[in-house]
């Protein structure tokens, strides 16, 4: 359908869904493009929960915590690489985001202490009636998608286009009529490949939330270029995590930062019938948060399981 001056969002993981919902809630039309058949990305695989301090769930459980402690834990775990302004924004707004997610219908009342934290502040859903853990990532993504597609006031302003691979960023040219107050040279939209067709999408703003590149195993991959020390390790990323958006923005002159900061998670499940498969299923930190312990082949416990992930990975 034809939409007036939409916000274009490229990438349908948690960041893209949140950006789309935020824009639509403020009255903007939104076109959300994702190269997969369904939205979700790696966000759908998340399994431990979200971190928040001074939340309603913490208060209900009598957990003592503070924004300042959350801030200090985050700065310390970053080992000098954190942007203090971003960490301040993250920690000060975390309780509000927790409340917002609960207002959408997600029950994040279960709280545990995960690696690097000085207090229990990782929120997730309670176990299901059959005792099985709730898939927090999948439930978050599904809830946000419902908010975009089933709320009539929002849904009328949102178009989700799946199987759409964005291949080019479009710019305003001097010969075209500027819209939304743009001047020559500004971004006006994107070009995407949908099946065998090429389609252009124009809007007043373009937001790129395409995620990482952990599943690009090619010799010319971003992993090989920026983080060759982890290139040979298996990944829990989906096969869609190939850095398309990063490459696209780099091609138009965007500056990249912290590209070498690729996290090596300490634990994953190995299929005994296919131990060398390059893609693994994450053994989440929540397992250690509820008491899981790590032992070497001699039965010796060799690390504090609630240390930061880099510390645990290095010990392994």
Short mmCIF file of C-alpha atoms in Angstrom, two decimals:
data_model
loop_
_atom_site.label_atom_id
_atom_site.label_comp_id
_atom_site.label_asym_id
_atom_site.label_seq_id
_atom_site.Cartn_x
_atom_site.Cartn_y
_atom_site.Cartn_z
CA UNK A 1 0.00 0.00 0.00
CA UNK A 2 1.08 3.63 -0.51
CA UNK A 3 2.27 5.30 2.68
CA UNK A 4 3.07 8.98 3.17
CA UNK A 5 6.67 9.73 4.13
CA UNK A 6 7.38 6.68 6.28
CA UNK A 7 10.27 5.94 8.58
CA UNK A 8 12.20 3.09 6.96
CA UNK A 9 13.64 0.48 9.32
CA UNK A 10 16.10 -2.06 7.94
CA UNK A 11 16.35 -5.17 10.10
CA UNK A 12 13.62 -6.87 12.10
CA UNK A 13 15.33 -8.00 15.29
CA UNK A 14 14.56 -6.56 18.71
CA UNK A 15 16.12 -3.17 17.90
CA UNK A 16 14.23 -2.87 14.61
CA UNK A 17 10.92 -3.90 16.13
CA UNK A 18 11.34 -1.43 19.00
CA UNK A 19 12.31 1.36 16.60
CA UNK A 20 9.28 0.60 14.43
CA UNK A 21 6.90 0.54 17.38
CA UNK A 22 8.35 3.76 18.80
CA UNK A 23 7.96 5.58 15.48
CA UNK A 24 4.46 4.27 14.84
CA UNK A 25 3.38 5.12 18.40
CA UNK A 26 4.38 8.74 17.71
CA UNK A 27 2.19 8.86 14.62
CA UNK A 28 4.73 8.03 11.91
CA UNK A 29 4.16 5.59 9.11
CA UNK A 30 6.75 2.80 9.11
CA UNK A 31 8.15 0.39 6.53
CA UNK A 32 10.11 -2.43 8.18
CA UNK A 33 12.34 -4.46 5.84
CA UNK A 34 13.86 -7.82 6.78
CA UNK A 35 15.71 -10.26 4.54
CA UNK A 36 14.31 -13.32 6.33
CA UNK A 37 10.85 -14.90 5.90
CA UNK A 38 10.03 -13.80 9.45
CA UNK A 39 11.20 -11.05 11.78
CA UNK A 40 13.21 -11.86 14.90
CA UNK A 41 16.81 -12.37 13.91
CA UNK A 42 19.20 -13.39 16.65
CA UNK A 43 16.99 -11.62 19.18
CA UNK A 44 14.56 -14.53 18.91
CA UNK A 45 17.34 -16.79 20.23
CA UNK A 46 17.97 -14.83 23.43
CA UNK A 47 17.43 -17.03 26.45
CA UNK A 48 18.67 -15.44 29.71
CA UNK A 49 16.58 -12.27 29.94
CA UNK A 50 17.00 -8.49 30.18
CA UNK A 51 18.89 -6.53 32.81
CA UNK A 52 17.20 -3.75 34.79
CA UNK A 53 17.73 -2.11 38.15
CA UNK A 54 15.17 -0.76 40.62
CA UNK A 55 12.41 -2.56 38.71
CA UNK A 56 9.00 -3.45 40.05
CA UNK A 57 10.00 -7.13 39.96
CA UNK A 58 13.08 -6.51 42.09
CA UNK A 59 11.05 -4.51 44.59
CA UNK A 60 8.40 -7.25 44.80
CA UNK A 61 11.13 -9.81 45.57
CA UNK A 62 12.89 -7.58 48.11
CA UNK A 63 16.05 -7.30 45.99
CA UNK A 64 18.22 -4.35 46.95
CA UNK A 65 19.78 -2.69 43.93
CA UNK A 66 20.46 0.76 42.51
CA UNK A 67 21.01 2.44 39.18
CA UNK A 68 24.48 3.45 40.36
CA UNK A 69 25.46 -0.17 41.12
CA UNK A 70 24.20 -1.24 37.70
CA UNK A 71 26.20 1.59 36.12
CA UNK A 72 29.37 0.67 38.03
CA UNK A 73 29.06 -3.04 37.15
CA UNK A 74 28.66 -2.19 33.47
CA UNK A 75 31.57 0.25 33.39
CA UNK A 76 33.78 -2.27 35.19
CA UNK A 77 32.88 -5.11 32.83
CA UNK A 78 33.70 -2.89 29.85
CA UNK A 79 37.32 -2.58 30.97
CA UNK A 80 37.68 1.00 29.77
CA UNK A 81 35.85 0.62 26.45
CA UNK A 82 32.39 1.81 27.52
CA UNK A 83 30.77 5.07 26.46
CA UNK A 84 29.79 6.50 29.83
CA UNK A 85 26.87 8.44 28.34
CA UNK A 86 25.43 5.31 26.74
CA UNK A 87 25.88 3.29 29.92
CA UNK A 88 24.18 6.04 31.91
CA UNK A 89 21.25 6.02 29.49
CA UNK A 90 21.02 2.22 29.59
CA UNK A 91 21.05 1.95 33.37
CA UNK A 92 18.86 4.95 34.17
CA UNK A 93 16.14 3.90 31.72
CA UNK A 94 16.24 0.16 32.36
CA UNK A 95 13.36 0.10 34.87
CA UNK A 96 11.19 2.12 32.47
CA UNK A 97 11.92 -0.34 29.64
CA UNK A 98 11.07 -3.24 31.95
CA UNK A 99 7.75 -1.58 32.77
CA UNK A 100 7.09 -0.88 29.07
CA UNK A 101 7.67 -4.51 28.10
CA UNK A 102 5.36 -5.67 30.87
CA UNK A 103 2.71 -3.22 29.65
CA UNK A 104 2.82 -5.08 26.33
CA UNK A 105 1.99 -8.31 28.13
CA UNK A 106 5.38 -9.89 28.88
CA UNK A 107 5.73 -11.17 32.43
CA UNK A 108 9.33 -10.44 33.46
CA UNK A 109 8.92 -11.21 37.14
CA UNK A 110 11.62 -13.88 37.49
CA UNK A 111 14.93 -12.30 38.52
CA UNK A 112 18.35 -13.94 38.75
CA UNK A 113 21.97 -12.86 39.10
CA UNK A 114 24.00 -13.43 35.96
CA UNK A 115 27.67 -12.90 35.19
CA UNK A 116 29.30 -9.60 36.06
CA UNK A 117 26.41 -8.30 38.18
CA UNK A 118 26.64 -7.48 41.87
CA UNK A 119 22.92 -8.06 42.42
CA UNK A 120 20.11 -10.12 40.86
CA UNK A 121 18.83 -7.98 37.98
CA UNK A 122 18.40 -10.28 34.97
CA UNK A 123 14.65 -10.46 34.34
CA UNK A 124 12.93 -13.24 32.48
CA UNK A 125 9.60 -15.02 32.37
CA UNK A 126 8.58 -17.65 34.94
CA UNK A 127 8.65 -21.26 33.80
CA UNK A 128 5.62 -22.52 31.92
CA UNK A 129 2.98 -24.73 33.49
CA UNK A 130 4.76 -27.85 32.27
CA UNK A 131 7.95 -26.70 34.00
CA UNK A 132 9.80 -25.87 30.80
CA UNK A 133 11.57 -22.49 30.63
CA UNK A 134 9.87 -19.79 28.59
CA UNK A 135 11.85 -18.74 25.49
CA UNK A 136 12.33 -15.10 26.44
CA UNK A 137 13.79 -13.99 23.10
CA UNK A 138 11.05 -15.57 21.03
CA UNK A 139 8.34 -14.23 23.34
CA UNK A 140 9.78 -10.70 23.23
CA UNK A 141 9.92 -10.72 19.44
CA UNK A 142 6.44 -12.25 19.11
CA UNK A 143 4.93 -9.72 21.50
CA UNK A 144 6.47 -6.75 19.68
CA UNK A 145 5.32 -8.11 16.33
CA UNK A 146 1.77 -8.44 17.66
CA UNK A 147 1.95 -4.86 18.94
CA UNK A 148 2.87 -3.75 15.41
CA UNK A 149 0.35 -5.87 13.51
CA UNK A 150 -2.67 -6.43 15.77
CA UNK A 151 -3.12 -3.03 17.41
CA UNK A 152 -5.41 -1.34 14.87
CA UNK A 153 -4.13 2.17 15.48
CA UNK A 154 -0.53 1.01 15.02
CA UNK A 155 -1.07 -1.61 12.32
CA UNK A 156 -2.62 0.89 9.91
CA UNK A 157 0.68 2.77 9.88
CA UNK A 158 3.09 -0.19 9.66
CA UNK A 159 4.13 -2.27 6.66
CA UNK A 160 6.40 -5.27 7.28
CA UNK A 161 8.18 -6.51 4.16
CA UNK A 162 9.91 -9.88 4.56
CA UNK A 163 12.36 -11.57 2.17
CA UNK A 164 13.64 -8.08 1.35
CA UNK A 165 17.41 -7.75 1.06
CA UNK A 166 18.47 -4.10 1.09
CA UNK A 167 21.21 -3.59 -1.50
CA UNK A 168 21.60 0.17 -1.77
CA UNK A 169 21.10 3.40 0.16
CA UNK A 170 19.37 6.10 -1.90
CA UNK A 171 20.36 9.76 -1.74
CA UNK A 172 18.62 13.00 -2.62
CA UNK A 173 19.99 14.41 -5.85
CA UNK A 174 20.16 18.03 -6.88
CA UNK A 175 17.71 17.36 -9.71
CA UNK A 176 14.93 15.93 -7.54
CA UNK A 177 12.43 17.76 -5.42
CA UNK A 178 13.45 17.76 -1.78
CA UNK A 179 10.88 16.43 0.67
CA UNK A 180 10.74 16.52 4.46
CA UNK A 181 13.04 19.54 4.38
CA UNK A 182 16.00 17.59 3.00
CA UNK A 183 18.81 19.10 1.01
CA UNK A 184 20.84 17.55 -1.78
CA UNK A 185 22.94 14.57 -0.68
CA UNK A 186 20.77 13.40 2.20
CA UNK A 187 19.52 9.82 2.53
CA UNK A 188 16.01 9.44 1.13
CA UNK A 189 15.49 5.68 1.33
CA UNK A 190 16.79 2.30 0.23
CA UNK A 191 16.68 -0.12 -2.67
CA UNK A 192 15.81 -3.76 -1.89
CA UNK A 193 15.78 -7.06 -3.76
CA UNK A 194 12.54 -8.96 -3.19
CA UNK A 195 12.52 -12.23 -5.06
CA UNK A 196 13.48 -11.38 -8.63
CA UNK A 197 12.27 -7.80 -8.33
CA UNK A 198 14.07 -4.62 -7.29
CA UNK A 199 12.01 -2.10 -5.34
CA UNK A 200 12.81 1.36 -4.02
CA UNK A 201 11.46 2.60 -0.67
CA UNK A 202 11.47 6.32 0.09
CA UNK A 203 11.01 7.93 3.49
CA UNK A 204 11.86 10.83 5.77
CA UNK A 205 14.25 8.79 7.92
CA UNK A 206 16.13 5.52 7.57
CA UNK A 207 17.11 3.43 10.59
CA UNK A 208 19.52 0.50 10.13
CA UNK A 209 19.27 -2.24 12.77
CA UNK A 210 20.65 -5.23 10.88
CA UNK A 211 22.69 -6.91 13.59
CA UNK A 212 26.07 -8.58 13.45
CA UNK A 213 28.27 -10.80 11.33
CA UNK A 214 29.05 -13.85 13.46
CA UNK A 215 27.89 -16.38 10.87
CA UNK A 216 29.94 -15.13 7.94
CA UNK A 217 32.61 -17.81 7.51
CA UNK A 218 33.94 -16.59 4.16
CA UNK A 219 37.59 -15.66 3.74
CA UNK A 220 36.66 -12.02 3.08
CA UNK A 221 34.24 -11.82 6.01
CA UNK A 222 34.13 -8.99 8.52
CA UNK A 223 35.18 -11.56 11.12
CA UNK A 224 38.32 -12.34 9.15
CA UNK A 225 39.05 -8.64 8.79
CA UNK A 226 38.35 -7.36 12.28
CA UNK A 227 38.32 -10.36 14.65
CA UNK A 228 40.40 -13.16 13.11
CA UNK A 229 41.13 -14.49 16.61
CA UNK A 230 37.55 -15.87 16.81
CA UNK A 231 37.00 -16.77 13.16
CA UNK A 232 37.64 -20.46 13.73
CA UNK A 233 35.13 -20.80 16.57
CA UNK A 234 31.57 -22.06 16.08
CA UNK A 235 28.72 -19.58 16.44
CA UNK A 236 25.20 -19.52 17.84
CA UNK A 237 24.22 -16.82 15.32
CA UNK A 238 21.67 -17.62 12.66
CA UNK A 239 22.86 -18.03 9.08
CA UNK A 240 21.45 -14.57 8.33
CA UNK A 241 24.08 -12.82 10.51
CA UNK A 242 26.49 -11.95 7.72
CA UNK A 243 27.03 -8.23 8.29
CA UNK A 244 25.05 -7.02 5.25
CA UNK A 245 23.99 -3.77 6.93
CA UNK A 246 27.47 -3.04 8.22
CA UNK A 247 28.93 -3.50 4.74
CA UNK A 248 26.19 -1.34 3.22
CA UNK A 249 26.80 1.56 5.59
CA UNK A 250 30.55 1.23 5.23
CA UNK A 251 30.18 1.54 1.48
CA UNK A 252 28.62 5.01 1.83
CA UNK A 253 31.29 6.27 4.21
CA UNK A 254 29.86 5.53 7.65
CA UNK A 255 32.44 5.15 10.39
CA UNK A 256 32.66 1.78 12.14
CA UNK A 257 33.58 1.42 15.81
CA UNK A 258 34.55 -1.50 18.06
CA UNK A 259 34.39 -4.00 15.20
CA UNK A 260 36.95 -6.21 16.93
CA UNK A 261 34.71 -6.57 20.00
CA UNK A 262 33.15 -9.90 19.09
CA UNK A 263 31.92 -11.77 22.14
CA UNK A 264 32.99 -15.35 22.67
CA UNK A 265 30.28 -16.91 24.83
CA UNK A 266 31.57 -19.47 27.33
CA UNK A 267 29.06 -22.25 26.79
CA UNK A 268 27.06 -24.00 24.09
CA UNK A 269 25.38 -27.33 23.50
CA UNK A 270 27.19 -29.80 21.25
CA UNK A 271 25.37 -32.42 19.23
CA UNK A 272 27.38 -35.64 19.81
CA UNK A 273 26.32 -36.84 16.36
CA UNK A 274 27.64 -33.67 14.71
CA UNK A 275 30.27 -32.18 17.04
CA UNK A 276 32.08 -30.21 14.32
CA UNK A 277 29.05 -28.29 13.09
CA UNK A 278 29.96 -24.60 12.86
CA UNK A 279 26.59 -23.58 14.33
CA UNK A 280 25.79 -24.43 17.94
CA UNK A 281 22.85 -23.89 20.29
CA UNK A 282 23.61 -21.51 23.14
CA UNK A 283 23.90 -22.94 26.66
CA UNK A 284 22.64 -19.73 28.27
CA UNK A 285 24.15 -17.86 31.15
CA UNK A 286 20.88 -18.45 32.99
CA UNK A 287 22.06 -22.03 33.57
CA UNK A 288 24.94 -20.72 35.64
CA UNK A 289 22.76 -18.08 37.26
CA UNK A 290 20.59 -20.78 38.83
CA UNK A 291 23.57 -22.75 40.12
CA UNK A 292 25.19 -24.43 37.12
CA UNK A 293 28.89 -25.13 37.70
CA UNK A 294 31.82 -25.64 35.34
CA UNK A 295 34.32 -28.47 35.81
CA UNK A 296 37.34 -29.56 33.84
CA UNK A 297 38.01 -33.12 32.69
CA UNK A 298 39.49 -33.91 36.12
CA UNK A 299 36.33 -32.82 37.93
CA UNK A 300 37.94 -29.59 39.18
CA UNK A 301 35.95 -26.38 39.39
CA UNK A 302 38.24 -23.79 37.82
CA UNK A 303 36.36 -20.48 37.60
CA UNK A 304 33.68 -18.36 39.26
CA UNK A 305 30.76 -19.08 36.96
CA UNK A 306 29.26 -15.62 37.58
CA UNK A 307 32.31 -13.73 36.38
CA UNK A 308 32.03 -11.72 33.18
CA UNK A 309 31.78 -13.78 30.01
CA UNK A 310 35.25 -12.89 28.78
CA UNK A 311 36.73 -14.05 32.10
CA UNK A 312 34.86 -17.37 31.99
CA UNK A 313 35.72 -17.91 28.31
CA UNK A 314 39.39 -17.23 28.93
CA UNK A 315 39.42 -19.68 31.86
CA UNK A 316 37.91 -22.36 29.64
#
